[in-house]
Every structure is written in structure tokens, then in C-alpha cells.
Amino acid sequence: MKCFTIQFNSDIAKNSDEIRLSLYANIGFFIEVTQMLEFNLRKLICYHLSVREIETSEFTEDKVLEICKKYDCYYKKTYIAKWTFGRLKKEIKELNIIDEKVLSFFDDVIKFRNVVVHKIFQYNVINKQFEKPDFVNDYVEKRLIPMINDAMKINKMVIKIINLYKEDLHKYKREFNIPFEETELEASERYKQELQKVKEYCKKY
């Protein structure tokens, strides 16, 4: 069996390697799931805005291409401007893409992620609760794993909504035989040729 290295604080869940590993592993997975949720929220916002503008604008090939380029730039700008999870959720709310009841779950995920990423180990310096294996196990089973499951359910729902918008966008592109898929090689070649054009275009928005 190939050896691998895991680094952690041995004071966490003292004398219980399994519980300690469970905590660190599930924290890592929770962060992955929330990052994927952020990624998909960005896509959802841009698909929504693209389809909405196409449906309310003059329906021509040039206009569809212009709108698609515009929101490609918009997508990139959410990274450049470092939109947080909270900012993405606020944008989703303002655009009225997702029901208010569902958005309340976003708040729970955001708050819990902030605690996990920024606070729990700092708190432990003071209260030492995470040194107790039973406390850590309860935290994993009763708080961390349920929140992971909730975040995964939300992410699946967001992906379903994205796919609905994607179907609409592909339908509009098919009207003008605009390709909506390309191979990695084509993407790479196009990227080299158009990178400067995209940078200049993005300055307009």
C-alpha cells in the first residue's frame, strides 16, 4: 500500500485518530461542496441574465452572440471582483431566480461555512471543546454532515435550474446555427486567437 501524509493538530479529538480524521476529512469535503455551490451560482446568474436579455431584445444572430459574449465577461468579472458567497446569494435574491424559502438555506450554509473556515479552531484555543473525542464526534455527526447534505441538495437543485436555462440558450443558438459546444482543442486554439479581443470587449461592460 502506498504511503500518504496527513497533517493535523494531535490535540484535536485526543487519543482518537479515527474521529480526528473524520473531522478534518468532512471539513475538507464541506469546503469543496460550498466551493462548487459558489461556482454554480455564478453560472446560474449568467445563464439567467443571458436568457432574459435574449428574450427581451431584438432576436438576431448578432444580438445573441453579443449577449453571450457580454455575460462571459460578466462571469469572469465575478471572480475579478472577488464576489463572496454572500454577494452571490444577494444577487440571486435580487434577480428573483430562486424561491425565498430556499434562499433561507443559503443563509444557513453561508453562516456555517464562515464558522468552520474562520472560527471553530480559534474558539477551541479558549474552550478546548475540540480536544474531547465525544464532542468532536457529535459535531461531525449532528452538525457537519447534515450541513454537507443540505449543501449538496441545494447544489443539485441549482444545477437543475442551470440546465433549464442552458436548454433555452441552446435553443436560441440553434436558431442561427451558433455552435454551443466545442472540443478542448478548438477551445484552446480559439482562446489563443481571441484572448485579446475578449479583454477589449469586456472593457465595455
C-alpha positions as semicolon CSV with decimal commas, in nm:
position;residue;x (nm);y (nm);z (nm)
1;M;0,000;0,000;0,000
2;K;0,133;0,343;-0,098
3;C;0,213;0,571;0,194
4;F;0,048;0,913;0,219
5;T;0,080;1,205;0,457
6;I;-0,194;1,375;0,658
7;Q;-0,114;1,673;0,877
8;F;-0,334;1,777;1,168
9;N;-0,335;1,900;1,526
10;S;-0,297;1,597;1,754
11;D;-0,475;1,787;2,033
12;I;-0,798;1,768;1,834
13;A;-1,000;1,462;1,948
14;K;-0,714;1,348;2,165
15;N;-0,637;0,975;2,153
16;S;-0,886;0,910;1,873
17;D;-0,725;0,913;1,530
18;E;-1,046;0,798;1,359
19;I;-1,263;1,078;1,498
20;R;-0,992;1,337;1,434
21;L;-0,955;1,221;1,075
22;S;-1,333;1,225;1,031
23;L;-1,344;1,590;1,142
24;Y;-1,068;1,706;0,909
25;A;-1,196;1,500;0,615
26;N;-1,554;1,625;0,648
27;I;-1,442;1,985;0,690
28;G;-1,245;1,946;0,367
29;F;-1,542;1,796;0,186
30;F;-1,778;2,065;0,317
31;I;-1,545;2,334;0,182
32;E;-1,534;2,154;-0,155
33;V;-1,914;2,131;-0,174
34;T;-1,960;2,501;-0,089
35;Q;-1,697;2,599;-0,345
36;M;-1,886;2,402;-0,610
37;L;-2,205;2,575;-0,499
38;E;-2,039;2,915;-0,542
39;F;-1,916;2,809;-0,885
40;N;-2,265;2,703;-0,991
41;L;-2,429;3,018;-0,854
42;R;-2,202;3,222;-1,080
43;K;-2,310;3,011;-1,376
44;L;-2,676;3,036;-1,278
45;I;-2,665;3,416;-1,259
46;C;-2,501;3,444;-1,601
47;Y;-2,733;3,194;-1,771
48;H;-3,034;3,371;-1,622
49;L;-2,917;3,713;-1,737
50;S;-2,824;3,584;-2,083
51;V;-3,159;3,416;-2,146
52;R;-3,356;3,707;-2,001
53;E;-3,179;3,960;-2,222
54;I;-3,214;3,746;-2,534
55;E;-3,587;3,711;-2,469
56;T;-3,633;4,086;-2,425
57;S;-3,409;4,204;-2,710
58;E;-3,419;4,202;-3,086
59;F;-3,379;3,837;-3,183
60;T;-3,091;3,835;-3,431
61;E;-2,774;3,630;-3,464
62;D;-2,553;3,929;-3,388
63;K;-2,756;4,016;-3,079
64;V;-2,743;3,660;-2,944
65;L;-2,366;3,648;-2,996
66;E;-2,324;3,989;-2,833
67;I;-2,527;3,889;-2,527
68;C;-2,337;3,561;-2,487
69;K;-2,003;3,744;-2,501
70;K;-2,130;4,007;-2,260
71;Y;-2,215;3,753;-1,993
72;D;-1,897;3,554;-2,050
73;C;-1,725;3,875;-1,944
74;Y;-1,971;3,922;-1,658
75;Y;-1,888;3,571;-1,533
76;K;-1,516;3,647;-1,532
77;K;-1,578;3,973;-1,350
78;T;-1,744;3,791;-1,058
79;Y;-1,401;3,638;-0,996
80;I;-1,202;3,952;-1,064
81;A;-1,424;4,146;-0,822
82;K;-1,398;3,855;-0,573
83;W;-1,769;3,808;-0,523
84;T;-1,828;3,625;-0,197
85;F;-2,084;3,353;-0,133
86;G;-2,296;3,617;0,038
87;R;-2,271;3,853;-0,261
88;L;-2,375;3,574;-0,498
89;K;-2,672;3,489;-0,278
90;K;-2,774;3,856;-0,269
91;E;-2,759;3,872;-0,648
92;I;-2,971;3,556;-0,677
93;K;-3,227;3,713;-0,443
94;E;-3,241;4,044;-0,632
95;L;-3,289;3,861;-0,962
96;N;-3,565;3,651;-0,804
97;I;-3,425;3,330;-0,954
98;I;-3,485;3,105;-0,652
99;D;-3,775;3,095;-0,408
100;E;-3,731;3,290;-0,083
101;K;-3,782;2,977;0,129
102;V;-3,494;2,802;-0,047
103;L;-3,272;3,108;-0,006
104;S;-3,302;3,073;0,372
105;F;-3,100;2,753;0,343
106;F;-2,828;2,951;0,167
107;D;-2,801;3,171;0,476
108;D;-2,755;2,863;0,695
109;V;-2,482;2,726;0,469
110;I;-2,303;3,063;0,449
111;K;-2,309;3,114;0,826
112;F;-2,191;2,762;0,897
113;R;-1,912;2,783;0,641
114;N;-1,789;3,107;0,797
115;V;-1,779;2,937;1,135
116;V;-1,594;2,633;1,000
117;V;-1,344;2,833;0,796
118;H;-1,278;3,118;1,038
119;K;-1,379;3,034;1,393
120;I;-1,404;2,678;1,526
121;F;-1,033;2,624;1,583
122;Q;-0,992;2,972;1,725
123;Y;-1,275;2,900;1,969
124;N;-1,101;2,580;2,064
125;V;-0,794;2,770;2,182
126;I;-1,021;2,915;2,452
127;N;-1,272;2,643;2,537
128;K;-1,077;2,325;2,442
129;Q;-1,401;2,154;2,338
130;F;-1,249;2,001;2,027
131;E;-0,995;1,816;2,235
132;K;-1,278;1,585;2,350
133;P;-1,342;1,295;2,109
134;D;-1,710;1,265;2,205
135;F;-1,769;1,636;2,140
136;V;-1,591;1,617;1,805
137;N;-1,786;1,310;1,701
138;D;-2,117;1,478;1,789
139;Y;-2,011;1,788;1,596
140;V;-1,932;1,580;1,287
141;E;-2,246;1,365;1,302
142;K;-2,500;1,624;1,415
143;R;-2,378;1,945;1,255
144;L;-2,110;1,897;0,991
145;I;-2,252;1,601;0,796
146;P;-2,613;1,732;0,797
147;M;-2,487;2,066;0,665
148;I;-2,286;1,888;0,395
149;N;-2,601;1,701;0,292
150;D;-2,805;2,024;0,281
151;A;-2,538;2,198;0,071
152;M;-2,529;1,904;-0,171
153;K;-2,908;1,912;-0,211
154;I;-2,901;2,286;-0,280
155;N;-2,621;2,239;-0,532
156;K;-2,816;1,968;-0,717
157;M;-3,118;2,198;-0,733
158;V;-2,904;2,484;-0,868
159;I;-2,760;2,253;-1,136
160;K;-3,112;2,153;-1,245
161;I;-3,209;2,519;-1,284
162;I;-2,887;2,588;-1,478
163;N;-2,970;2,304;-1,716
164;L;-3,314;2,452;-1,785
165;Y;-3,158;2,787;-1,875
166;K;-2,890;2,608;-2,077
167;E;-3,159;2,431;-2,281
168;D;-3,322;2,766;-2,358
169;L;-2,990;2,922;-2,455
170;H;-2,902;2,630;-2,680
171;K;-3,244;2,656;-2,844
172;Y;-3,185;3,022;-2,927
173;K;-2,837;2,945;-3,062
174;R;-2,972;2,667;-3,282
175;E;-3,200;2,920;-3,450
176;F;-2,886;3,070;-3,607
177;N;-2,669;2,756;-3,615
178;I;-2,443;2,905;-3,350
179;P;-2,227;2,624;-3,203
180;F;-2,268;2,578;-2,830
181;E;-2,014;2,303;-2,777
182;E;-1,652;2,270;-2,883
183;T;-1,364;2,030;-2,828
184;E;-1,084;2,114;-2,587
185;L;-0,850;2,160;-2,883
186;E;-1,088;2,402;-3,053
187;A;-1,131;2,590;-2,728
188;S;-0,756;2,612;-2,682
189;E;-0,696;2,740;-3,036
190;R;-0,982;2,987;-3,014
191;Y;-0,859;3,105;-2,676
192;K;-0,517;3,197;-2,815
193;Q;-0,672;3,387;-3,104
194;E;-0,943;3,570;-2,912
195;L;-0,796;3,639;-2,569
196;Q;-0,702;3,996;-2,655
197;K;-1,039;4,056;-2,826
198;V;-1,224;3,939;-2,515
199;K;-1,019;4,166;-2,290
200;E;-1,101;4,464;-2,508
201;Y;-1,468;4,368;-2,529
202;C;-1,501;4,334;-2,152
203;K;-1,395;4,695;-2,107
204;K;-1,734;4,798;-2,248
205;Y;-1,926;4,647;-1,956
